[in-house]
C-alpha cells in the first residue's frame, strides 16, 4: 500500500539503527498513457493514448476479487454447460442462486473498492477485525465475504 524510501543507517558505538523516511501511498487510480508519452515514444505497440499504463490499487484489488469469483463459479460451470447441451436438464435452483450470489457479491465488492477515497480507506475495507470475543472470535472485514460454496 505504501512505498518506503531507502533505509538510512546510523552507527552509535556498537549499535546500528536503520530508519526510513516518509512512506508514499501507492496510486489508487490507474495511470494512463498520455500524448506526451506518445511524443516521447514511450507507448508500447498495441497500446495508445488513454490506455492503462500502470494499474492502481483499486484495479489490482478488483482484479483479485474478480479472479476469486471466477474460480468459485468455475466449480459449477459444468451445470450450466450441461443445461446448454442437454435439452431436458435444468441447472438446480441452489446452483443458480449460488452463482447469482457470487456475481452480486463481487459487484458489491467492486463498488466498495471504487468508493475508497484514499489508501487508508482501502486498507480499512480489507482489514479483518475481531467482532466477537477473545474466547469466541469472529473475524470480519467491511468488504465482506463470498457466499459459502454449494459444491
Tab-separated table of N, CA and C in Angstrom, residues 60-143:
chain	number	residue	atom	x	y	z
A	60	UNK	N	-6.128	-3.317	-9.143
A	60	UNK	CA	-5.463	-4.539	-8.700
A	60	UNK	C	-6.360	-5.361	-7.782
A	61	UNK	N	-7.021	-4.702	-6.835
A	61	UNK	CA	-7.881	-5.450	-5.915
A	61	UNK	C	-9.180	-5.903	-6.589
A	62	UNK	N	-9.728	-5.108	-7.484
A	62	UNK	CA	-10.924	-5.561	-8.207
A	62	UNK	C	-10.579	-6.778	-9.065
A	63	UNK	N	-9.419	-6.766	-9.707
A	63	UNK	CA	-8.994	-7.932	-10.495
A	63	UNK	C	-8.814	-9.159	-9.614
A	64	UNK	N	-8.259	-8.958	-8.424
A	64	UNK	CA	-8.056	-10.067	-7.488
A	64	UNK	C	-9.391	-10.707	-7.114
A	65	UNK	N	-10.372	-9.873	-6.766
A	65	UNK	CA	-11.663	-10.420	-6.352
A	65	UNK	C	-12.452	-10.983	-7.538
A	66	UNK	N	-12.287	-10.404	-8.717
A	66	UNK	CA	-12.925	-10.985	-9.908
A	66	UNK	C	-12.348	-12.358	-10.221
A	67	UNK	N	-11.046	-12.520	-10.051
A	67	UNK	CA	-10.416	-13.829	-10.280
A	67	UNK	C	-10.920	-14.839	-9.254
A	68	UNK	N	-11.084	-14.403	-8.011
A	68	UNK	CA	-11.612	-15.297	-6.982
A	68	UNK	C	-13.047	-15.718	-7.317
A	69	UNK	N	-13.860	-14.762	-7.764
A	69	UNK	CA	-15.237	-15.078	-8.159
A	69	UNK	C	-15.251	-16.045	-9.332
A	70	UNK	N	-14.389	-15.823	-10.306
A	70	UNK	CA	-14.320	-16.723	-11.466
A	70	UNK	C	-13.953	-18.134	-11.032
A	71	UNK	N	-13.042	-18.245	-10.085
A	71	UNK	CA	-12.659	-19.563	-9.572
A	71	UNK	C	-13.810	-20.255	-8.870
A	72	UNK	N	-14.587	-19.487	-8.113
A	72	UNK	CA	-15.750	-20.066	-7.439
A	72	UNK	C	-16.805	-20.515	-8.449
A	73	UNK	N	-17.047	-19.684	-9.459
A	73	UNK	CA	-18.045	-20.023	-10.473
A	73	UNK	C	-17.603	-21.200	-11.339
A	74	UNK	N	-16.312	-21.322	-11.568
A	74	UNK	CA	-15.794	-22.402	-12.424
A	74	UNK	C	-16.184	-23.776	-11.884
A	75	UNK	N	-16.305	-23.874	-10.569
A	75	UNK	CA	-16.643	-25.163	-9.954
A	75	UNK	C	-18.059	-25.616	-10.287
A	76	UNK	N	-18.913	-24.677	-10.675
A	76	UNK	CA	-20.290	-25.040	-11.030
A	76	UNK	C	-20.601	-24.797	-12.505
A	77	UNK	N	-19.599	-24.439	-13.279
A	77	UNK	CA	-19.812	-24.202	-14.712
A	77	UNK	C	-20.388	-25.423	-15.420
A	78	UNK	N	-20.025	-26.604	-14.968
A	78	UNK	CA	-20.471	-27.804	-15.656
A	78	UNK	C	-21.995	-27.927	-15.637
A	79	UNK	N	-22.641	-27.407	-14.599
A	79	UNK	CA	-24.106	-27.436	-14.561
A	79	UNK	C	-24.677	-26.616	-15.721
A	80	UNK	N	-24.102	-25.445	-15.927
A	80	UNK	CA	-24.564	-24.540	-16.976
A	80	UNK	C	-24.261	-25.130	-18.351
A	81	UNK	N	-23.092	-25.719	-18.501
A	81	UNK	CA	-22.719	-26.338	-19.779
A	81	UNK	C	-23.645	-27.523	-20.081
A	82	UNK	N	-23.906	-28.337	-19.076
A	82	UNK	CA	-24.804	-29.484	-19.277
A	82	UNK	C	-26.194	-29.000	-19.677
A	83	UNK	N	-26.681	-27.936	-19.035
A	83	UNK	CA	-28.003	-27.412	-19.369
A	83	UNK	C	-28.052	-26.897	-20.806
A	84	UNK	N	-26.932	-26.375	-21.294
A	84	UNK	CA	-26.876	-25.901	-22.676
A	84	UNK	C	-26.829	-27.064	-23.660
A	85	UNK	N	-26.227	-28.175	-23.245
A	85	UNK	CA	-26.060	-29.333	-24.134
A	85	UNK	C	-27.211	-30.320	-24.086
A	86	UNK	N	-27.869	-30.443	-22.944
A	86	UNK	CA	-28.911	-31.451	-22.750
A	86	UNK	C	-30.241	-30.730	-22.583
A	87	UNK	N	-31.147	-30.959	-23.538
A	87	UNK	CA	-32.393	-30.188	-23.560
A	87	UNK	C	-33.304	-30.446	-22.362
A	88	UNK	N	-33.275	-31.639	-21.797
A	88	UNK	CA	-34.177	-31.932	-20.676
A	88	UNK	C	-33.486	-31.790	-19.308
A	89	UNK	N	-32.360	-31.066	-19.252
A	89	UNK	CA	-31.656	-30.838	-17.989
A	89	UNK	C	-31.743	-29.362	-17.632
A	90	UNK	N	-32.000	-29.083	-16.365
A	90	UNK	CA	-32.027	-27.713	-15.859
A	90	UNK	C	-31.039	-27.587	-14.706
A	91	UNK	N	-30.397	-26.436	-14.635
A	91	UNK	CA	-29.476	-26.162	-13.533
A	91	UNK	C	-30.297	-26.143	-12.243
A	92	UNK	N	-29.875	-26.887	-11.217
A	92	UNK	CA	-30.607	-26.872	-9.951
A	92	UNK	C	-30.713	-25.454	-9.381
A	93	UNK	N	-31.830	-25.172	-8.736
A	93	UNK	CA	-32.076	-23.828	-8.205
A	93	UNK	C	-31.015	-23.377	-7.205
A	94	UNK	N	-30.511	-24.292	-6.361
A	94	UNK	CA	-29.495	-23.869	-5.389
A	94	UNK	C	-28.202	-23.446	-6.091
A	95	UNK	N	-27.906	-24.052	-7.228
A	95	UNK	CA	-26.716	-23.671	-8.004
A	95	UNK	C	-26.945	-22.310	-8.661
A	96	UNK	N	-28.130	-22.095	-9.230
A	96	UNK	CA	-28.448	-20.790	-9.820
A	96	UNK	C	-28.362	-19.688	-8.777
A	97	UNK	N	-28.923	-19.954	-7.598
A	97	UNK	CA	-28.918	-18.963	-6.520
A	97	UNK	C	-27.499	-18.658	-6.074
A	98	UNK	N	-26.681	-19.694	-5.923
A	98	UNK	CA	-25.287	-19.514	-5.519
A	98	UNK	C	-24.520	-18.691	-6.551
A	99	UNK	N	-24.657	-19.035	-7.817
A	99	UNK	CA	-23.925	-18.333	-8.875
A	99	UNK	C	-24.334	-16.859	-8.921
A	100	UNK	N	-25.618	-16.598	-8.766
A	100	UNK	CA	-26.092	-15.208	-8.751
A	100	UNK	C	-25.532	-14.465	-7.535
A	101	UNK	N	-25.463	-15.148	-6.390
A	101	UNK	CA	-24.942	-14.522	-5.175
A	101	UNK	C	-23.459	-14.182	-5.322
A	102	UNK	N	-22.693	-15.042	-5.968
A	102	UNK	CA	-21.265	-14.766	-6.195
A	102	UNK	C	-21.115	-13.529	-7.077
A	103	UNK	N	-21.891	-13.467	-8.158
A	103	UNK	CA	-21.797	-12.315	-9.062
A	103	UNK	C	-22.240	-11.025	-8.358
A	104	UNK	N	-23.312	-11.125	-7.575
A	104	UNK	CA	-23.794	-9.955	-6.832
A	104	UNK	C	-22.736	-9.477	-5.844
A	105	UNK	N	-22.107	-10.420	-5.144
A	105	UNK	CA	-21.106	-10.046	-4.133
A	105	UNK	C	-19.887	-9.401	-4.767
A	106	UNK	N	-19.390	-9.953	-5.867
A	106	UNK	CA	-18.196	-9.356	-6.476
A	106	UNK	C	-18.518	-7.964	-7.021
A	107	UNK	N	-19.732	-7.763	-7.523
A	107	UNK	CA	-20.118	-6.424	-7.984
A	107	UNK	C	-20.172	-5.442	-6.813
A	108	UNK	N	-20.684	-5.899	-5.660
A	108	UNK	CA	-20.724	-5.049	-4.468
A	108	UNK	C	-19.307	-4.734	-3.984
A	109	UNK	N	-18.416	-5.727	-4.040
A	109	UNK	CA	-17.023	-5.507	-3.639
A	109	UNK	C	-16.375	-4.445	-4.522
A	110	UNK	N	-16.611	-4.529	-5.832
A	110	UNK	CA	-16.045	-3.538	-6.751
A	110	UNK	C	-16.550	-2.143	-6.415
A	111	UNK	N	-17.840	-2.041	-6.120
A	111	UNK	CA	-18.419	-0.739	-5.785
A	111	UNK	C	-17.803	-0.182	-4.498
A	112	UNK	N	-17.605	-1.042	-3.498
A	112	UNK	CA	-16.972	-0.599	-2.248
A	112	UNK	C	-15.535	-0.139	-2.497
A	113	UNK	N	-14.810	-0.889	-3.306
A	113	UNK	CA	-13.425	-0.519	-3.624
A	113	UNK	C	-13.399	0.806	-4.364
A	114	UNK	N	-14.294	0.967	-5.345
A	114	UNK	CA	-14.350	2.229	-6.086
A	114	UNK	C	-14.670	3.412	-5.180
A	115	UNK	N	-15.393	3.160	-4.081
A	115	UNK	CA	-15.767	4.228	-3.164
A	115	UNK	C	-14.658	4.687	-2.230
A	116	UNK	N	-13.531	4.003	-2.242
A	116	UNK	CA	-12.416	4.392	-1.362
A	116	UNK	C	-11.788	5.686	-1.865
A	117	UNK	N	-11.648	6.635	-0.950
A	117	UNK	CA	-11.103	7.943	-1.338
A	117	UNK	C	-9.591	8.029	-1.175
A	118	UNK	N	-9.029	7.100	-0.384
A	118	UNK	CA	-7.579	7.107	-0.194
A	118	UNK	C	-7.114	5.703	0.197
A	119	UNK	N	-5.817	5.534	0.279
A	119	UNK	CA	-5.238	4.222	0.570
A	119	UNK	C	-5.690	3.710	1.933
A	120	UNK	N	-5.765	4.601	2.926
A	120	UNK	CA	-6.183	4.163	4.255
A	120	UNK	C	-7.613	3.624	4.238
A	121	UNK	N	-8.492	4.202	3.437
A	121	UNK	CA	-9.867	3.698	3.322
A	121	UNK	C	-9.871	2.300	2.707
A	122	UNK	N	-9.008	2.068	1.725
A	122	UNK	CA	-8.902	0.740	1.116
A	122	UNK	C	-8.364	-0.266	2.129
A	123	UNK	N	-7.363	0.130	2.874
A	123	UNK	CA	-6.808	-0.757	3.909
A	123	UNK	C	-7.898	-1.133	4.913
A	124	UNK	N	-8.665	-0.156	5.353
A	124	UNK	CA	-9.756	-0.414	6.306
A	124	UNK	C	-10.764	-1.392	5.725
A	125	UNK	N	-11.105	-1.220	4.472
A	125	UNK	CA	-12.071	-2.090	3.799
A	125	UNK	C	-11.610	-3.547	3.774
A	126	UNK	N	-10.314	-3.752	3.649
A	126	UNK	CA	-9.748	-5.091	3.503
A	126	UNK	C	-9.319	-5.734	4.821
A	127	UNK	N	-9.264	-4.957	5.900
A	127	UNK	CA	-8.705	-5.436	7.165
A	127	UNK	C	-9.725	-6.197	7.997
A	128	UNK	N	-9.322	-7.391	8.409
A	128	UNK	CA	-10.155	-8.203	9.307
A	128	UNK	C	-10.003	-7.719	10.739
A	129	UNK	N	-11.116	-7.638	11.442
A	129	UNK	CA	-11.106	-7.330	12.868
A	129	UNK	C	-11.966	-8.354	13.591
A	130	UNK	N	-11.682	-8.518	14.867
A	130	UNK	CA	-12.443	-9.464	15.684
A	130	UNK	C	-13.701	-8.763	16.187
A	131	UNK	N	-14.853	-9.196	15.669
A	131	UNK	CA	-16.123	-8.629	16.122
A	131	UNK	C	-16.763	-9.513	17.185
A	132	UNK	N	-16.080	-10.603	17.529
A	132	UNK	CA	-16.557	-11.487	18.584
A	132	UNK	C	-15.830	-11.183	19.880
A	133	UNK	N	-15.566	-12.221	20.625
A	133	UNK	CA	-14.850	-12.077	21.891
A	133	UNK	C	-13.515	-12.776	21.787
A	134	UNK	N	-12.688	-12.601	22.813
A	134	UNK	CA	-11.401	-13.285	22.834
A	134	UNK	C	-11.603	-14.798	22.875
A	135	UNK	N	-12.618	-15.232	23.611
A	135	UNK	CA	-12.907	-16.662	23.748
A	135	UNK	C	-13.607	-17.229	22.519
A	136	UNK	N	-14.384	-16.405	21.863
A	136	UNK	CA	-15.146	-16.842	20.685
A	136	UNK	C	-14.970	-15.808	19.573
A	137	UNK	N	-13.776	-15.773	18.963
A	137	UNK	CA	-13.505	-14.733	17.965
A	137	UNK	C	-14.306	-14.926	16.679
A	138	UNK	N	-14.698	-13.816	16.110
A	138	UNK	CA	-15.376	-13.791	14.809
A	138	UNK	C	-14.672	-12.703	14.004
A	139	UNK	N	-13.926	-13.115	13.001
A	139	UNK	CA	-13.164	-12.154	12.210
A	139	UNK	C	-13.953	-11.767	10.970
A	140	UNK	N	-14.154	-10.461	10.808
A	140	UNK	CA	-14.877	-9.931	9.657
A	140	UNK	C	-14.116	-8.731	9.102
A	141	UNK	N	-14.482	-8.372	7.902
A	141	UNK	CA	-13.926	-7.165	7.292
A	141	UNK	C	-15.079	-6.408	6.636
A	142	UNK	N	-14.965	-5.110	6.527
A	142	UNK	CA	-16.040	-4.332	5.910
A	142	UNK	C	-16.375	-4.790	4.482
A	143	UNK	N	-15.403	-5.297	3.760
A	143	UNK	CA	-15.642	-5.751	2.393
A	143	UNK	C	-16.564	-6.970	2.345
